[in-house]
mmCIF file of C-alpha atoms in Angstrom:
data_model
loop_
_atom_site.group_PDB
_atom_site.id
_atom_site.type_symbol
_atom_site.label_atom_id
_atom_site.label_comp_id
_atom_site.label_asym_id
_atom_site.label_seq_id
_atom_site.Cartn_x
_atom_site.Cartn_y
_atom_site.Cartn_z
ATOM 1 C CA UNK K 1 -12.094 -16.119 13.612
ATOM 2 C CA UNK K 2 -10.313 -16.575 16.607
ATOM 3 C CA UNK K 3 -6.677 -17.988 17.754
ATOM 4 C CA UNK K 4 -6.988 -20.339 20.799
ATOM 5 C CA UNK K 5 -3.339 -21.285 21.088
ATOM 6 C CA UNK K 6 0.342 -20.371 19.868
ATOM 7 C CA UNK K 7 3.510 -21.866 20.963
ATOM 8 C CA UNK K 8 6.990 -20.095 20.097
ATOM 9 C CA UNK K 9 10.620 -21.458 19.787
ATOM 10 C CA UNK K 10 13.890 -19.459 19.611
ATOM 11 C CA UNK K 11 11.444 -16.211 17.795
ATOM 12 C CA UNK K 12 12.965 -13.176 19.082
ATOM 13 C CA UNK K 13 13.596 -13.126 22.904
ATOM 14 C CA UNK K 14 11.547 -16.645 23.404
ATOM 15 C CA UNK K 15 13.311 -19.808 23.668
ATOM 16 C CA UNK K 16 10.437 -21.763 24.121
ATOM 17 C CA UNK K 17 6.875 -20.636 25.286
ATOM 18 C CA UNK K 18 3.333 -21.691 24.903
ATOM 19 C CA UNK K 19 0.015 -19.239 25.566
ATOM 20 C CA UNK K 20 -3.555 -20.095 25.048
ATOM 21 C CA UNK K 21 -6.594 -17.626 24.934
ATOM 22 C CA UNK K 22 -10.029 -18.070 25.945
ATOM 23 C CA UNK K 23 -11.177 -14.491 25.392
ATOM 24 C CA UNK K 24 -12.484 -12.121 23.035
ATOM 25 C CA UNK K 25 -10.174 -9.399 24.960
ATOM 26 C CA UNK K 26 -6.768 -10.279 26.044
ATOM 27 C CA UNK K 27 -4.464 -7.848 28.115
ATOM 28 C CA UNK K 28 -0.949 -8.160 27.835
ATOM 29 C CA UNK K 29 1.126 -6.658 30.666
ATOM 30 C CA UNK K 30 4.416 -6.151 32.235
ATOM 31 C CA UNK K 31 7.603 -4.272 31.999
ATOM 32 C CA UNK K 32 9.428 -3.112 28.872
ATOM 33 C CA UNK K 33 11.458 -5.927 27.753
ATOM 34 C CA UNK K 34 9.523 -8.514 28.923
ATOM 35 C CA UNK K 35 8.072 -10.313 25.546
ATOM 36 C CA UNK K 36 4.966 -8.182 25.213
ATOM 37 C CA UNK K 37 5.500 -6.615 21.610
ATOM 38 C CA UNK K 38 7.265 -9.735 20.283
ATOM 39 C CA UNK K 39 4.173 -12.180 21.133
ATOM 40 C CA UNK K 40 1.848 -9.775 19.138
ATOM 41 C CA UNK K 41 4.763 -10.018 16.136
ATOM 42 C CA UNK K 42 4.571 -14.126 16.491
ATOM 43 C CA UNK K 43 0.517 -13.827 15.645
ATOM 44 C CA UNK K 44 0.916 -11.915 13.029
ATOM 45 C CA UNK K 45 4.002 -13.835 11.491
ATOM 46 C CA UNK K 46 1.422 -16.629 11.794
ATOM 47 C CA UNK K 47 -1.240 -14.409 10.084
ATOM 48 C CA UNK K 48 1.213 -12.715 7.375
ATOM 49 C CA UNK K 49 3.690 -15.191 6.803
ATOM 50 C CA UNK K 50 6.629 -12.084 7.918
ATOM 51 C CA UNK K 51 7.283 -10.129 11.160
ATOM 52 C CA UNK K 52 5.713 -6.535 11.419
ATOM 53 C CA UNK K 53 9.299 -5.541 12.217
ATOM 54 C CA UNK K 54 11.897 -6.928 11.039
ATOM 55 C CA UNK K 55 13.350 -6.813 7.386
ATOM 56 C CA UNK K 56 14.323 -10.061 7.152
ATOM 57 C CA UNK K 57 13.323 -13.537 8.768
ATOM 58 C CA UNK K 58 17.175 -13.793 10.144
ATOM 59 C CA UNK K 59 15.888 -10.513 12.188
ATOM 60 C CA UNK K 60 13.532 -13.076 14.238
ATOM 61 C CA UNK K 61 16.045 -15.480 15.034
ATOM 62 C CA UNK K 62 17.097 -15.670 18.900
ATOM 63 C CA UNK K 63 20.515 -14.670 19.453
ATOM 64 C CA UNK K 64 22.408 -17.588 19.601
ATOM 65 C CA UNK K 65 19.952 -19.666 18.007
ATOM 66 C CA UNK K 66 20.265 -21.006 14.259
ATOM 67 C CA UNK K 67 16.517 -21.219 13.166
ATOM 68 C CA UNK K 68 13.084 -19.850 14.932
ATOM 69 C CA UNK K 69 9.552 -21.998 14.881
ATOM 70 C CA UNK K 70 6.010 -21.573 15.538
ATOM 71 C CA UNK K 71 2.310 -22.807 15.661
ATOM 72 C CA UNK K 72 -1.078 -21.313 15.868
ATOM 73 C CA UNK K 73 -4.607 -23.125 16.370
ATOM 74 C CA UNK K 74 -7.407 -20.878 14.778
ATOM 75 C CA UNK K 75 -10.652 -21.735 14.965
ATOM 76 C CA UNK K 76 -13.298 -20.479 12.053
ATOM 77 C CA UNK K 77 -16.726 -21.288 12.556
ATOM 78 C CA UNK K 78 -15.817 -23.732 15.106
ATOM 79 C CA UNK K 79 -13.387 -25.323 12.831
ATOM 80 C CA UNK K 80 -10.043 -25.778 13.672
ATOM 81 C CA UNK K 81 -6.483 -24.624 11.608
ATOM 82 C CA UNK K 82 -3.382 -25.684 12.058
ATOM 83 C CA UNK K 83 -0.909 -22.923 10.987
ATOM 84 C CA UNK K 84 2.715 -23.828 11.467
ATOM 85 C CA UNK K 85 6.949 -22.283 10.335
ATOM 86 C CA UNK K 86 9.737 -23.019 10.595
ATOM 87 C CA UNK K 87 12.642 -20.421 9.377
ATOM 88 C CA UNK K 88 16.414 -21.750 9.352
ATOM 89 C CA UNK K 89 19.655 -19.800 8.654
ATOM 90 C CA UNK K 90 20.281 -20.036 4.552
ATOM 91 C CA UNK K 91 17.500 -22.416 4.008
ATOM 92 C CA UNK K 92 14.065 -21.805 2.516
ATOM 93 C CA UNK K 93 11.280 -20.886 4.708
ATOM 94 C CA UNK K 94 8.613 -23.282 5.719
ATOM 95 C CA UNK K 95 5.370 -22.471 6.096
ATOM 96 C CA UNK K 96 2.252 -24.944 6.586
ATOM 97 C CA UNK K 97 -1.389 -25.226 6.101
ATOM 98 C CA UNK K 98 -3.255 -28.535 7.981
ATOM 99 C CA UNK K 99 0.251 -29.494 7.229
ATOM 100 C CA UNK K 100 -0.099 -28.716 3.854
ATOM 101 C CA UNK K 101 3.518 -26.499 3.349
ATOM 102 C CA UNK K 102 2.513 -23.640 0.649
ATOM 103 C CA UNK K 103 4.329 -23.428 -2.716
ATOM 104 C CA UNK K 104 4.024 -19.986 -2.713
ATOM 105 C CA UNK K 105 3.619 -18.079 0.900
ATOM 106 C CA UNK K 106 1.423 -15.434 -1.136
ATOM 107 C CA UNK K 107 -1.780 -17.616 -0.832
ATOM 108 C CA UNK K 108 -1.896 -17.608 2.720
ATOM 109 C CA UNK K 109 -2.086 -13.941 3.116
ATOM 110 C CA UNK K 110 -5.401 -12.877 3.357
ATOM 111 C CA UNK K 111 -6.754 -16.336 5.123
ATOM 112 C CA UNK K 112 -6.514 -15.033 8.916
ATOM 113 C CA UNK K 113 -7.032 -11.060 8.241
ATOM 114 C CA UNK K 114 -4.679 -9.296 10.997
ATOM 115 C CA UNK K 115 -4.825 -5.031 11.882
ATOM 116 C CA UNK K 116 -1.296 -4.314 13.937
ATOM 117 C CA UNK K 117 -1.322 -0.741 15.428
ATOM 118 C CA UNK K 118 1.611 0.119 16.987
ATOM 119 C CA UNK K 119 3.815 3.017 18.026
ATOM 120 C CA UNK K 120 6.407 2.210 15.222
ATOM 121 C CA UNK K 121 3.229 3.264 12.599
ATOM 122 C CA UNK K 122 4.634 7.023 13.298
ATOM 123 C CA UNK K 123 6.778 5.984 10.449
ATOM 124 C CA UNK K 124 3.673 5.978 8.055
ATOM 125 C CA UNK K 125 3.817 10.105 9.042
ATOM 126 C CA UNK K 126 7.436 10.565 8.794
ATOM 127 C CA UNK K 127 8.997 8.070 6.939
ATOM 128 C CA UNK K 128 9.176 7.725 3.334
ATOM 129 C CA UNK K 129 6.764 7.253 0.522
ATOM 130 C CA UNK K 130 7.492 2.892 0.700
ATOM 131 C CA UNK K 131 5.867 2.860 3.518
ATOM 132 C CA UNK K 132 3.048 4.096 2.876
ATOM 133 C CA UNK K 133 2.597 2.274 0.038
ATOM 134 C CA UNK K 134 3.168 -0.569 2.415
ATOM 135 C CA UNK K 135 0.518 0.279 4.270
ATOM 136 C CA UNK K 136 -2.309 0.320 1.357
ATOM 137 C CA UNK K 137 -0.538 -2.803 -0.400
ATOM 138 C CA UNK K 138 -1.146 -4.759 2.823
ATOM 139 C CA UNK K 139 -4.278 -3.885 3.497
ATOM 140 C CA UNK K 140 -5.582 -4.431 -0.284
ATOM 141 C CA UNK K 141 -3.847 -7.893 -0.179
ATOM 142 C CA UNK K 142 -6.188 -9.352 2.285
ATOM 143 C CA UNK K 143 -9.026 -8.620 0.641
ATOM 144 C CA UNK K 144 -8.148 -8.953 -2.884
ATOM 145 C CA UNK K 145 -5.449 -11.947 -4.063
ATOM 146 C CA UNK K 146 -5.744 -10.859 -7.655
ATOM 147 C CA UNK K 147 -4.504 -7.407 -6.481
ATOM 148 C CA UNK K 148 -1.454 -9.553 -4.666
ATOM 149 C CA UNK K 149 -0.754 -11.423 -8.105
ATOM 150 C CA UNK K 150 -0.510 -7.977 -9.618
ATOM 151 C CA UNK K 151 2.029 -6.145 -7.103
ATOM 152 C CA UNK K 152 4.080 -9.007 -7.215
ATOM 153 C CA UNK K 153 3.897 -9.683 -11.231
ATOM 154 C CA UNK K 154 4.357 -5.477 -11.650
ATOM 155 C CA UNK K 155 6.853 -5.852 -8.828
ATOM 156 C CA UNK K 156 9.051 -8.181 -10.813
ATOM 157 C CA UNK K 157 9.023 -6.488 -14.213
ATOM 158 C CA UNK K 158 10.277 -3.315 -12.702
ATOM 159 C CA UNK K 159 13.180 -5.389 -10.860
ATOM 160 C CA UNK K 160 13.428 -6.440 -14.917
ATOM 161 C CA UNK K 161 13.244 -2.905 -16.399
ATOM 162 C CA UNK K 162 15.709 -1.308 -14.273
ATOM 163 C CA UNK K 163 18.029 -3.850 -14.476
ATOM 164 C CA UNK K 164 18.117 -3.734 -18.346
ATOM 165 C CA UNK K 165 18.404 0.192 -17.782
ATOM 166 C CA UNK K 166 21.506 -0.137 -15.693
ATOM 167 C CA UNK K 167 22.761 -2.709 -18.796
ATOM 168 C CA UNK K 168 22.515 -0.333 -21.522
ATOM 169 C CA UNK K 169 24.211 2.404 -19.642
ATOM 170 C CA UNK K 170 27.034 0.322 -18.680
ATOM 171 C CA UNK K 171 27.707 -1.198 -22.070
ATOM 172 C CA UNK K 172 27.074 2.518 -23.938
ATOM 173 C CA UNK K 173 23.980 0.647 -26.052
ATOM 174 C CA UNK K 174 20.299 0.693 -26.187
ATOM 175 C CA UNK K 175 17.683 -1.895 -27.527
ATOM 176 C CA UNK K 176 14.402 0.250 -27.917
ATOM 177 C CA UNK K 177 12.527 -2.649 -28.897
ATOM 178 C CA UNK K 178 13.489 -4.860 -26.083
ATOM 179 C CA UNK K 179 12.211 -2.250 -23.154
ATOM 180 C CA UNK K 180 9.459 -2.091 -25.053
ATOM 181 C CA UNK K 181 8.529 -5.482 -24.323
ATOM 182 C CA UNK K 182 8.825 -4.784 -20.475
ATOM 183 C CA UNK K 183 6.693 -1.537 -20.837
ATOM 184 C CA UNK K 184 3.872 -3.291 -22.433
ATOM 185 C CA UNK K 185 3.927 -6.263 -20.425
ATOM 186 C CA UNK K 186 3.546 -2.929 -16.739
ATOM 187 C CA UNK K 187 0.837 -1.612 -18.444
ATOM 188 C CA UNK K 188 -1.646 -4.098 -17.097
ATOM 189 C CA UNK K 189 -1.014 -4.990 -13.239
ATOM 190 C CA UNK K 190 -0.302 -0.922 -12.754
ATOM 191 C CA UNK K 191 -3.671 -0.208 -14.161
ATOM 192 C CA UNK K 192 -5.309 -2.425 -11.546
ATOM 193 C CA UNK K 193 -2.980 -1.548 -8.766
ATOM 194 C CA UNK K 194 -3.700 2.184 -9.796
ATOM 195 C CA UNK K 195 -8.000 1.671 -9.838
ATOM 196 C CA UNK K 196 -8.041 -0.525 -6.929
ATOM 197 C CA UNK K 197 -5.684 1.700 -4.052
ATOM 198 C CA UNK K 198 -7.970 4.914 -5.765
ATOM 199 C CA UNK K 199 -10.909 3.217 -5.143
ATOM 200 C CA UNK K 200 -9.884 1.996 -1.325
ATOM 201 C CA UNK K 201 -8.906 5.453 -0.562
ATOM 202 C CA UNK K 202 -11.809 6.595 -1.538
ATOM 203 C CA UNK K 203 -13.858 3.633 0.813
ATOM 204 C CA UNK K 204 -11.786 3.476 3.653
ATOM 205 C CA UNK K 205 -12.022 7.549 4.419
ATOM 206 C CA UNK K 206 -15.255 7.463 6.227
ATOM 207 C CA UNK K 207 -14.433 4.483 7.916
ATOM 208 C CA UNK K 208 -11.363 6.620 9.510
ATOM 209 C CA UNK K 209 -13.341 9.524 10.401
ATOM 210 C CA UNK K 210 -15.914 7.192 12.121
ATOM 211 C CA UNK K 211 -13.337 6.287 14.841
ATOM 212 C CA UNK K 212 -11.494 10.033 14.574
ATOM 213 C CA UNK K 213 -14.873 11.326 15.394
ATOM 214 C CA UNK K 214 -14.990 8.836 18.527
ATOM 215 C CA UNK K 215 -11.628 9.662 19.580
ATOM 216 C CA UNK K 216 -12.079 13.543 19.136
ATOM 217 C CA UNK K 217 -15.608 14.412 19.993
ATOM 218 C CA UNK K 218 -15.876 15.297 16.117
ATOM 219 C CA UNK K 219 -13.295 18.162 16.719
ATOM 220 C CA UNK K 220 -11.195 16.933 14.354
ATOM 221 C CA UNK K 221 -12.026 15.329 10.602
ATOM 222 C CA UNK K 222 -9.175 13.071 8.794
ATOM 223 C CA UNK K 223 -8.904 12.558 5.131
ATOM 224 C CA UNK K 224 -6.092 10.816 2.907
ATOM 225 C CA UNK K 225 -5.145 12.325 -0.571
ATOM 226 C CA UNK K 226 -4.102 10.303 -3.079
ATOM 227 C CA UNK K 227 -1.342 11.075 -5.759
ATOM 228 C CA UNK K 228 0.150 8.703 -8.266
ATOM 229 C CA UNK K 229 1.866 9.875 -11.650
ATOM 230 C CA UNK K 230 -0.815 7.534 -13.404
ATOM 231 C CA UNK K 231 -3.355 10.500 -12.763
ATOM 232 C CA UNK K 232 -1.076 12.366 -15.956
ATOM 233 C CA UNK K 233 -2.038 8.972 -18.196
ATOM 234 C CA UNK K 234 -1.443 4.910 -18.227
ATOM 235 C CA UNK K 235 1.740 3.222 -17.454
ATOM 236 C CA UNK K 236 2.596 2.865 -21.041
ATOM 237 C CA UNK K 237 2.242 6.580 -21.867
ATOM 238 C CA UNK K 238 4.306 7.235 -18.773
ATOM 239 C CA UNK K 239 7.150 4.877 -19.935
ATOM 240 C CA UNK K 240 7.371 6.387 -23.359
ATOM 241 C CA UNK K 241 7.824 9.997 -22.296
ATOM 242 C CA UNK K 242 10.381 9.388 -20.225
ATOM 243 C CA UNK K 243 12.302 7.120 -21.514
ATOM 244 C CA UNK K 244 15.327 8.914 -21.718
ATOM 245 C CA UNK K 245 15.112 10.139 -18.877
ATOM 246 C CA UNK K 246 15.078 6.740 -17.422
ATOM 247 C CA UNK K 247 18.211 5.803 -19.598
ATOM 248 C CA UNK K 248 20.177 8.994 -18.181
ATOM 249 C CA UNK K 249 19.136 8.295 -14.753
ATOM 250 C CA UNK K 250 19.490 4.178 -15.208
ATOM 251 C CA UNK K 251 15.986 3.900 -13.565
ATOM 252 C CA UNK K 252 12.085 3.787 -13.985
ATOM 253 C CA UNK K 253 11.757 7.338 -13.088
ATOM 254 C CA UNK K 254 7.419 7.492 -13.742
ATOM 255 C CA UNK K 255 5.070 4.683 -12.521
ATOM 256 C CA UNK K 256 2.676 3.104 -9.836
ATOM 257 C CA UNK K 257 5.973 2.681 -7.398
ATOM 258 C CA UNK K 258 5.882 6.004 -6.896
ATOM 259 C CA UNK K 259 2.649 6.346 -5.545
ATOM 260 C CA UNK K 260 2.458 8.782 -2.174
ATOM 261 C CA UNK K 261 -0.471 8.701 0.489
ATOM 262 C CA UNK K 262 -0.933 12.507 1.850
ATOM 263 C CA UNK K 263 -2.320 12.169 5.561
ATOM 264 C CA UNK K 264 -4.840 15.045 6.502
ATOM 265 C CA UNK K 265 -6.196 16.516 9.581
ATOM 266 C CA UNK K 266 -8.836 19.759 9.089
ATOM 267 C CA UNK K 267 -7.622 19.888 5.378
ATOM 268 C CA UNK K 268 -3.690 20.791 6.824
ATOM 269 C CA UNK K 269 -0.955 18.088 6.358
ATOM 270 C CA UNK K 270 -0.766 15.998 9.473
ATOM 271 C CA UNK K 271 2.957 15.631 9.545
ATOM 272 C CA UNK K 272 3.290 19.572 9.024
ATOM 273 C CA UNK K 273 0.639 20.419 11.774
ATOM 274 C CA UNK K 274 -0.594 17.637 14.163
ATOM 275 C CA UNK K 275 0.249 17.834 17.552
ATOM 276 C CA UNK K 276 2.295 14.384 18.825
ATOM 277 C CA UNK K 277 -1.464 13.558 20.185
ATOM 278 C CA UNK K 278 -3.280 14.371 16.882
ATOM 279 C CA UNK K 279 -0.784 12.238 15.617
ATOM 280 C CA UNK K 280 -1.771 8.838 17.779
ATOM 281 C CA UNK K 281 -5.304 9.875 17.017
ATOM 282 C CA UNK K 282 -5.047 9.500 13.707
ATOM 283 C CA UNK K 283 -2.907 6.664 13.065
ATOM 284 C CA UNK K 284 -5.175 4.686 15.622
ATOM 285 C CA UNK K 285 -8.037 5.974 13.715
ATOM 286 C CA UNK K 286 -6.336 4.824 10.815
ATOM 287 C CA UNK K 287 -6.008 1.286 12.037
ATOM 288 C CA UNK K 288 -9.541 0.750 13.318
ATOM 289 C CA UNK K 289 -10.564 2.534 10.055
ATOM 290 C CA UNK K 290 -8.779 -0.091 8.280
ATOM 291 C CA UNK K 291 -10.034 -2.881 10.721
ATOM 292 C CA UNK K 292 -13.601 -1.845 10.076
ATOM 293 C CA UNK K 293 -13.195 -1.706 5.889
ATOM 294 C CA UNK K 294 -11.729 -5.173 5.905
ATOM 295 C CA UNK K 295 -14.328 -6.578 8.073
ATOM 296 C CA UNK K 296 -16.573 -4.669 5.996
ATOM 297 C CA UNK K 297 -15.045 -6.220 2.736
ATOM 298 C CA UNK K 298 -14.775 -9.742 4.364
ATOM 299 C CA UNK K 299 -17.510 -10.253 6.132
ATOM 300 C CA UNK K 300 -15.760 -11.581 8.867
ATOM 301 C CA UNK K 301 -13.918 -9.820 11.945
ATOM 302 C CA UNK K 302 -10.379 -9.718 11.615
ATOM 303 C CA UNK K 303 -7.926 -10.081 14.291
ATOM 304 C CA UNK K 304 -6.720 -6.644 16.508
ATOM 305 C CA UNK K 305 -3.413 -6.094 17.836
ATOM 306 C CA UNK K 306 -3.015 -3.010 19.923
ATOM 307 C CA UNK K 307 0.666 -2.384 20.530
ATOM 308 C CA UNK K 308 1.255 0.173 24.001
ATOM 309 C CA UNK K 309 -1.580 1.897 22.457
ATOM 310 C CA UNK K 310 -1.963 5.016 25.562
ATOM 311 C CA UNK K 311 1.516 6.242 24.056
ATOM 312 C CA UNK K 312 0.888 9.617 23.422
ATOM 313 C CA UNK K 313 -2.899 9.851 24.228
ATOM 314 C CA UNK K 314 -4.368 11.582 27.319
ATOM 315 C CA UNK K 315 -6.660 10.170 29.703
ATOM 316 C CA UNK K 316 -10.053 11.325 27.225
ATOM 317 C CA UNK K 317 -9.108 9.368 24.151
ATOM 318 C CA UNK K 318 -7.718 6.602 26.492
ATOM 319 C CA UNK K 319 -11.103 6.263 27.936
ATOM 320 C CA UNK K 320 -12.990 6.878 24.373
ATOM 321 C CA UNK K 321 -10.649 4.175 22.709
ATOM 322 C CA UNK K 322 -11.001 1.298 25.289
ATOM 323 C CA UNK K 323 -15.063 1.990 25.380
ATOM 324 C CA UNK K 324 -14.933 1.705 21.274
ATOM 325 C CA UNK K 325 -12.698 -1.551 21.357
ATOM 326 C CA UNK K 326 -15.140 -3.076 24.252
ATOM 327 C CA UNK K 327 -18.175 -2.775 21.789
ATOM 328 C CA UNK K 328 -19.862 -5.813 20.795
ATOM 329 C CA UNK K 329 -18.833 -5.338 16.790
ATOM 330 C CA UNK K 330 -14.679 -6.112 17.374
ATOM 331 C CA UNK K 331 -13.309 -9.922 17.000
ATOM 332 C CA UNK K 332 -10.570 -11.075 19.079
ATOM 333 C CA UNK K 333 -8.303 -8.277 20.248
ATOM 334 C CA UNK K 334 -4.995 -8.137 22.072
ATOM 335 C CA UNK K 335 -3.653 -5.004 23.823
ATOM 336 C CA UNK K 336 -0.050 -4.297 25.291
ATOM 337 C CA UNK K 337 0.533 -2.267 28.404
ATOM 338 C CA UNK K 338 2.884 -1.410 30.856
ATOM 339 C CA UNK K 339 -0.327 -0.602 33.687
ATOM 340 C CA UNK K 340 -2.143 -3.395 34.046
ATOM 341 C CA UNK K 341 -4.410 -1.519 36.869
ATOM 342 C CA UNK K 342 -5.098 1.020 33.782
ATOM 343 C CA UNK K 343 -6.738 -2.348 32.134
ATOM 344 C CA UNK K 344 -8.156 -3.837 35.032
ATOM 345 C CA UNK K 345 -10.012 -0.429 36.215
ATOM 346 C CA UNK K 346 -11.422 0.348 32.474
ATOM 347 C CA UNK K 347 -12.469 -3.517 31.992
ATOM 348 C CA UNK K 348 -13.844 -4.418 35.171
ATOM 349 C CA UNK K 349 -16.378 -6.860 35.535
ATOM 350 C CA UNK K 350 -16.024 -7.758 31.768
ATOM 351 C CA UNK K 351 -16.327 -11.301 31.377
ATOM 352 C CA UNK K 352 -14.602 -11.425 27.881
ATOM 353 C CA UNK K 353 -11.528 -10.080 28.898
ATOM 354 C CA UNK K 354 -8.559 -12.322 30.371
ATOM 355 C CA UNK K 355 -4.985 -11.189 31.344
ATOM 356 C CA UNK K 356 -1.545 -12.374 30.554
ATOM 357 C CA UNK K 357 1.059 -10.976 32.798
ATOM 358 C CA UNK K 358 4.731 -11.324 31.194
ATOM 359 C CA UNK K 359 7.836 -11.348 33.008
ATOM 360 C CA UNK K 360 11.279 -10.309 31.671
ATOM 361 C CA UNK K 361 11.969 -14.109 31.286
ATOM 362 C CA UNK K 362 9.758 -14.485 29.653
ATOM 363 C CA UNK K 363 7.386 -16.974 31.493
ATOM 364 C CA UNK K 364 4.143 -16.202 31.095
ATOM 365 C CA UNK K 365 1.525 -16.741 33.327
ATOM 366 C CA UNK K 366 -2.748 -16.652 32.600
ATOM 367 C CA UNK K 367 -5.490 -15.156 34.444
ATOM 368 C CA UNK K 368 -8.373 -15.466 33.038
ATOM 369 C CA UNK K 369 -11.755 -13.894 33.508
ATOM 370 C CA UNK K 370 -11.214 -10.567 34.668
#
């Protein structure tokens, strides 16, 4: 898999720019402001069909600017793809194929498998249990399309459930046999959403403590814990003992949406007790953990993006995270930095790296071959 050229158009802070990459390794440097973080967001729009960042596609939009487009050229096997948007202001998003434009954006998630680390993933330590969620939806969703069906179909029927909640409290009625119809028809896609994040937990563990151990000289060993309310029983026994509950509080109180990821360092809660470092260690470790499981799952090497990934780290697991993302076993990667000498200096004399210098423009320039 790899992306030889992307041209952008009114996305974010580019009104028009083109880059092409010859490299398994490509540096991206210059100052804060300059483009850097918002080229890696345009390849994985391209990959994901949405921004890393921003809530909505509006978000993306150049200020000033009524509608945002961009293309990609990916080669698999030698074999070129076309992959192609367009997003206007109040109109439906476009999104093409060979110029084939998708029905349903879902079924091209999962065809170009993408990893984003970046200093905004603190939020999977601090922020709240959604994003975490987030986190293990994406990463099951590229590897499984059935589980994507599923989210969205269980997804939905909540939306449903809640809403016919909020009905019978503001009308002062209830039709028992009418939720009923909604809990039977959750049972199903939260049992597989349920066995399948378990069971990638579970996989994608020792995959995290490969890199930790890299990063850490096996001083420190990560672990997630899993909790979900469908440990107590199936979504259909959950339903039915709380259902008033759920009609006092005018919500589905018990479920598979309230699954929480517990992050662990040494057995002690890594938001409670990591050091800022620990921190970056692990959520890197994280990423390249879940790199590894979906080329693992895949069979093919999915693309890297590494966001101003020395944030945080000192000059040791610097060192030991550059010589782990120069190994042979890595598909095409992309790293952000503010030093380009700190790239140059660790990648000397590699032939599959090339360098794209950005200027506060932005005009890009290429240099390949360093």
């Amino acid at each position: 898999m790899f992306l030889r050229s992307i041209y952008i158009s009114n996305f974010r802070n580019y009104q028009e720019a083109s880059f092409s990459f010859s490299k398994k390794i490509t540096c991206i440097t210059g100052n804060n402001g300059s483009g850097k973080t918002n080229l890696l967001d345009a390849i994985y729009y391209l990959c994901i069909t949405k921004s890393y960042f921003a809530a909505t596609d509006f978000q993306n939009i150049r200020h000033g600017e009524t509608s945002f487009a961009m293309r990609g050229e990916f080669f698999e096997n030698d074999l070129p793809h076309a992959v192609k948007c367009k997003v206007e202001k109040d109109k439906r998003k476009d999104f093409y194929l060979e110029d084939n434009r998708y029905e349903k954006l879902s079924d091209h998630v999962g065809k170009f498998p993408i990893v984003f680390s970046t200093p905004n993933d603190v939020e999977l330590i601090y922020g709240g249990s959604e994003e975490r969620r987030r986190f293990i939806d994406l990463m099951l969703s590229q590897t499984d399309h059935v589980y994507l069906e599923n989210l969205q179909e269980y997804n939905r029927l909540l939306l449903q459930r809640n809403a016919l909640l909020k009905k019978f409290a503001d009308t002062n009625s209830f039709n028992a046999p009418l939720l009923e119809v909604y809990d039977s028809r959750m049972v199903k896609p939260a049992g597989y959403l349920y066995e399948s994040r378990k069971n990638a937990i579970s996989e994608i563990i020792p995959f995290i403590n490969k890199t930790c151990n890299h990063l850490s000289d096996a001083n420190e060993d990560m672990s997630i814990g899993y909790e979900s309310d469908m440990l107590n029983g199936d979504m259909g026994s959950l339903l039915a003992q709380h259902v008033e509950r759920d009609r006092i509080l005018r919500r589905t109180t018990n479920g598979i949406h309230r699954d929480e990821l517990v992050f662990l360092m040494n057995n002690h809660i890594i938001r409670k007790f990591a050091s800022q470092g620990q921190q970056k260690s692990f959520l890197i470790s994280l990423k390249l953990g879940l790199y590894r499981w979906l080329k693992n799952k895949i069979a093919v090497a999915p693309f890297l993006l590494l966001d101003d990934i020395f944030d945080k780290l000192d000059q040791h697991r610097s060192a030991k995270l550059l010589e782990l993302i120069a190994q042979d076993d890595f598909g095409q990667v992309f790293i952000t930095d503010t030093q380009r000498h700190r790239l140059e200096s660790v990648f000397a004399g590699n032939k599959d790296v090339e360098f794209v210098e950005m200027e506060v423009s932005p005009l890009p320039t290429l240099d390949s071959g360093r």
